[in-house]
Amino acid sequence: MSVVEETYDVIVVGAGHAGCEAALASARLGLQTIIFTVSMDSVAMMPCNPNIGGSSKGHLVREIDALGGEMGVNIDKTFIQSKMLNKSKGPAVHSLRAQADKAAYSMEMRRTLQNTDNLTLRQAEVSEIIVEDGKITGAKTFSGATYHAKAVVLCTGTYLKARCLYGDVIEHTGPNGLKAANYLTDSLKENGIEIYRFKTGTPARIDGDTIDYSKMEEQFGDERVVPFSFTTNPEDVQIDQVSCFLTYTNEKTHEIIRANLDRSPMYSGVIEGTGPRYCPSIEDKVVKFADKDRHQLFVEPEGLNTNEMYIGGMSSSLPEDVQYEMYRTVPGLENARIVRNAYAIEYDCINANQLYPTLEFKKIKGLFSGGQFNGSSGYEEAACQGLIAGVNAALEILGREQIVLDRSQSYIGVLIDDLVTKENHEPYRMMTSRAEYRLLLRQDNADMRLTPIGHEIGLISDERYNWVVTKKKLIEEEIDRVKHVNVGARAEVQELLKSYNSIPLDHGVTMADLIRRPELDYDKLAPIDTDRPDLHYEVRQQVNIEIKYEGYITRQQKQVNDFKKIESKKIPDEIDYDDVPSLRIEARQKLKALRPLNIGQASRISGVSPADISVLLVYLETFNRK
Ligand SMILES: Cc1cc2nc3c(=O)[nH]c(=O)nc-3n(C[C@H](O)[C@H](O)[C@H](O)COP(=O)(O)OP(=O)(O)OC[C@H]3O[C@@H](n4cnc5c(N)ncnc54)[C@H](O)[C@@H]3O)c2cc1C
């Protein structure tokens, strides 16, 4: 056994989307950090869909960027197609999605890790955590080497005791045939950590040269690409883009699937893990939505230097021969040659209720975790948790207050609060519907909401912070100006209104009144607003949205103020719920198990009723007076 012994400030286990953000944050805050992976060739690997962003996930990427994380910058350098989704709907659900060149994405992130001071990369399997008196002191690798540290961040993704299944084939590997990590789970259990078994799945990769694209609908990227990162110059992302293609399953596909369900490990019961409801396999879709005669499939390139095409919407764990049969019923795939089989993967992860909203374990001080290991699903969900866990591990060591983002500040706050407060018995995927204050949590204003926090932490430069402060001021001034600019019914005004089929004026209005008209917006009114200052695109965009949705925004802001009131009602650590009279048994059990930080979090625990909250509030009155 190796006698290697090294000391760092922070150990990050995993170089996936969570681990990379965690390690970069901790190293950029000046801490000696080591990041482990079972394979150096899988840094920031995308084992499933070849895209970053999409509905609500685009919001997460923007928030990561606004806080000083890396994912947005990395995809701006390696995307091959980009699209703003939901443009026909309100700004709350506008969401950027970029197709990535997977190999380039991984290489670029590896380059960034390698060029970061204070950061050491290491290929080795971590097999044990070292805990002394309830506090983490390091970790051991399978080779027997010992690494001492003041904090450890677990970001093991889909690798712990992983096994991949299709038909009756079972491979005890991680994704893409990489080595599974088979020892760490036992060490976690020995330290009292509750483990869950989850699963997810991926579709086959088809050789693009065997696809007949003429039978599919070509999907183009946006003409003008909007970058993910607030630091990326928009001119640098106006590239030649590749296309994706839309096709559908049909009744023939569904027949083959129904005829072979007994050979699917998901339906034969071989698979033990619980899968993501919102990323169903094609088997699940055919069984659960039997009335549908076809399901959409997006055929997406995996990169510029590979012939592999990803068949989005058709993940499966059916046997290889059935996979050939079913894919070849799809228009355009009649002669498909499979490069990689579809498969399901099972892996160990944790019940995230064992974590504080800082992503630190309640039972083990200095042990943090992020990503799929916390029970979420998705690159973006993983990356944002990794960032928060890495930042808090660093702040803990620096003796500074850890950060908790609440549900009114960010999608990240919603995600983490849901994971650590609610019961999640399946992989958690972010959706806009999960964010009650989504009109305020738009992707376009992520910097205004979070960059000051990133600056406070130390991940955002003064220059970047100062621009956001200036931007806020320019927006407020311009909103005030357009609310006080009077527009009369003069000829060029009427002309412009006519050109947009907007009702002509019969009396004076303010510029803001015109902006509020659905067929008009701030930019369209430039010709009749001669005194308007020359403002940056981002400022103009905010002025337009703040004016157009003012009523809704004001109403939602009021809801947020009410939310913050109960969120600020702290629950003292030392409270003994057995002393709280007339609490219902279920609520007492749940509160004792989860130990919420404040009344707001307590009110979101399933099984804790509003009546229980009133009882608790009364009890806290007397308790705090003691
Ligand atoms: C087959 C498959 C299908 C998927 N399908 C979907 C989907 O449909 N929708 C969706 O949203 N997401 C899907 N995902 C999930 C997506 O890949 C993950 O969400 C994302 O990669 C998680 O990021 P992560 O950083 O948490 O972990 P990962 O990207 O899995 O990275 C984990 C890292 O930890 C390292 N590691 C693990 N254990 C150890 C150890 N003991 N010692 C050292 N290093 C270790 C690994 O080497 C790796 O670097 C799928 C994943 C797979 C594998």
XYZ file of C-alpha atoms and ligand atoms in Angstrom, residues 13-19 36-39 42 45 47-49 57 124-127 155-160 175 181 184 200-202 279 310 343-345 370-373 376-379 381-382 429, ligand 1:
102
model
C -13.698 14.415 -5.112
C -14.859 14.511 -8.725
C -13.963 16.535 -11.835
C -17.435 16.558 -13.325
C -19.574 19.686 -13.685
C -19.933 20.087 -9.922
C -16.327 19.245 -9.008
C -9.607 13.908 -7.893
C -11.137 12.023 -10.808
C -11.105 8.355 -11.770
C -10.073 9.421 -15.272
C -13.337 12.741 -18.333
C -17.507 15.099 -19.430
C -22.191 11.633 -20.724
C -25.661 12.472 -21.925
C -27.219 15.359 -23.869
C -31.175 25.379 -16.885
C -7.029 8.424 -8.358
C -10.090 6.789 -6.802
C -10.961 8.189 -3.369
C -12.071 5.224 -1.283
C -18.996 15.579 -6.254
C -18.981 11.938 -7.352
C -21.877 12.171 -9.841
C -23.012 8.890 -11.360
C -19.900 6.847 -10.398
C -20.457 5.432 -6.880
C -20.651 6.260 -17.800
C -15.921 4.090 -7.844
C -16.357 5.353 -1.007
C -30.820 7.720 -15.212
C -30.501 6.753 -18.846
C -29.140 7.871 -22.178
C -36.311 12.712 -18.291
C -27.309 12.011 -30.086
C -28.161 2.281 -21.557
C -29.386 3.017 -18.075
C -26.985 3.709 -15.213
C -22.611 18.967 -4.776
C -24.078 17.691 -8.033
C -25.749 14.427 -8.973
C -24.392 13.005 -5.703
C -30.124 16.205 -8.730
C -29.900 15.516 -12.447
C -28.279 17.657 -15.113
C -24.999 19.402 -15.825
C -27.928 21.613 -11.614
C -24.614 19.959 -10.745
C -34.345 18.418 -12.319
C -26.008 7.665 -18.716
C -26.323 9.013 -18.213
C -27.490 9.593 -18.593
C -27.835 10.851 -18.116
N -29.000 11.371 -18.497
C -29.323 12.604 -18.074
C -30.528 13.199 -18.500
O -31.259 12.610 -19.243
N -30.843 14.445 -18.055
C -30.002 15.096 -17.234
O -30.330 16.197 -16.857
N -28.852 14.565 -16.803
C -28.509 13.333 -17.216
N -27.357 12.769 -16.812
C -26.713 13.375 -15.769
C -25.546 14.210 -16.028
O -24.557 13.645 -16.619
C -25.039 14.533 -14.720
O -26.055 15.190 -14.203
C -23.835 15.386 -14.588
O -22.779 14.924 -15.321
C -23.543 15.405 -13.135
O -22.459 16.145 -12.907
P -21.603 15.843 -11.603
O -20.506 16.802 -11.589
O -22.473 15.757 -10.423
O -21.036 14.376 -11.814
P -20.294 13.707 -13.010
O -20.301 14.521 -14.215
O -20.860 12.338 -13.058
O -18.760 13.655 -12.500
C -18.377 12.900 -11.398
C -16.870 12.977 -11.259
O -16.509 12.334 -10.043
C -15.399 11.478 -10.262
N -15.475 10.487 -9.200
C -16.576 9.830 -8.766
N -16.290 9.069 -7.693
C -14.960 9.253 -7.438
C -14.052 8.735 -6.464
N -14.466 7.920 -5.508
N -12.768 9.137 -6.522
C -12.335 10.007 -7.482
N -13.153 10.551 -8.435
C -14.436 10.165 -8.400
C -15.561 11.010 -11.678
O -14.342 10.617 -12.211
C -16.074 12.298 -12.357
O -14.978 13.124 -12.663
C -26.981 11.524 -17.258
C -25.778 10.938 -16.872
C -25.454 9.696 -17.352
C -24.198 9.069 -16.922
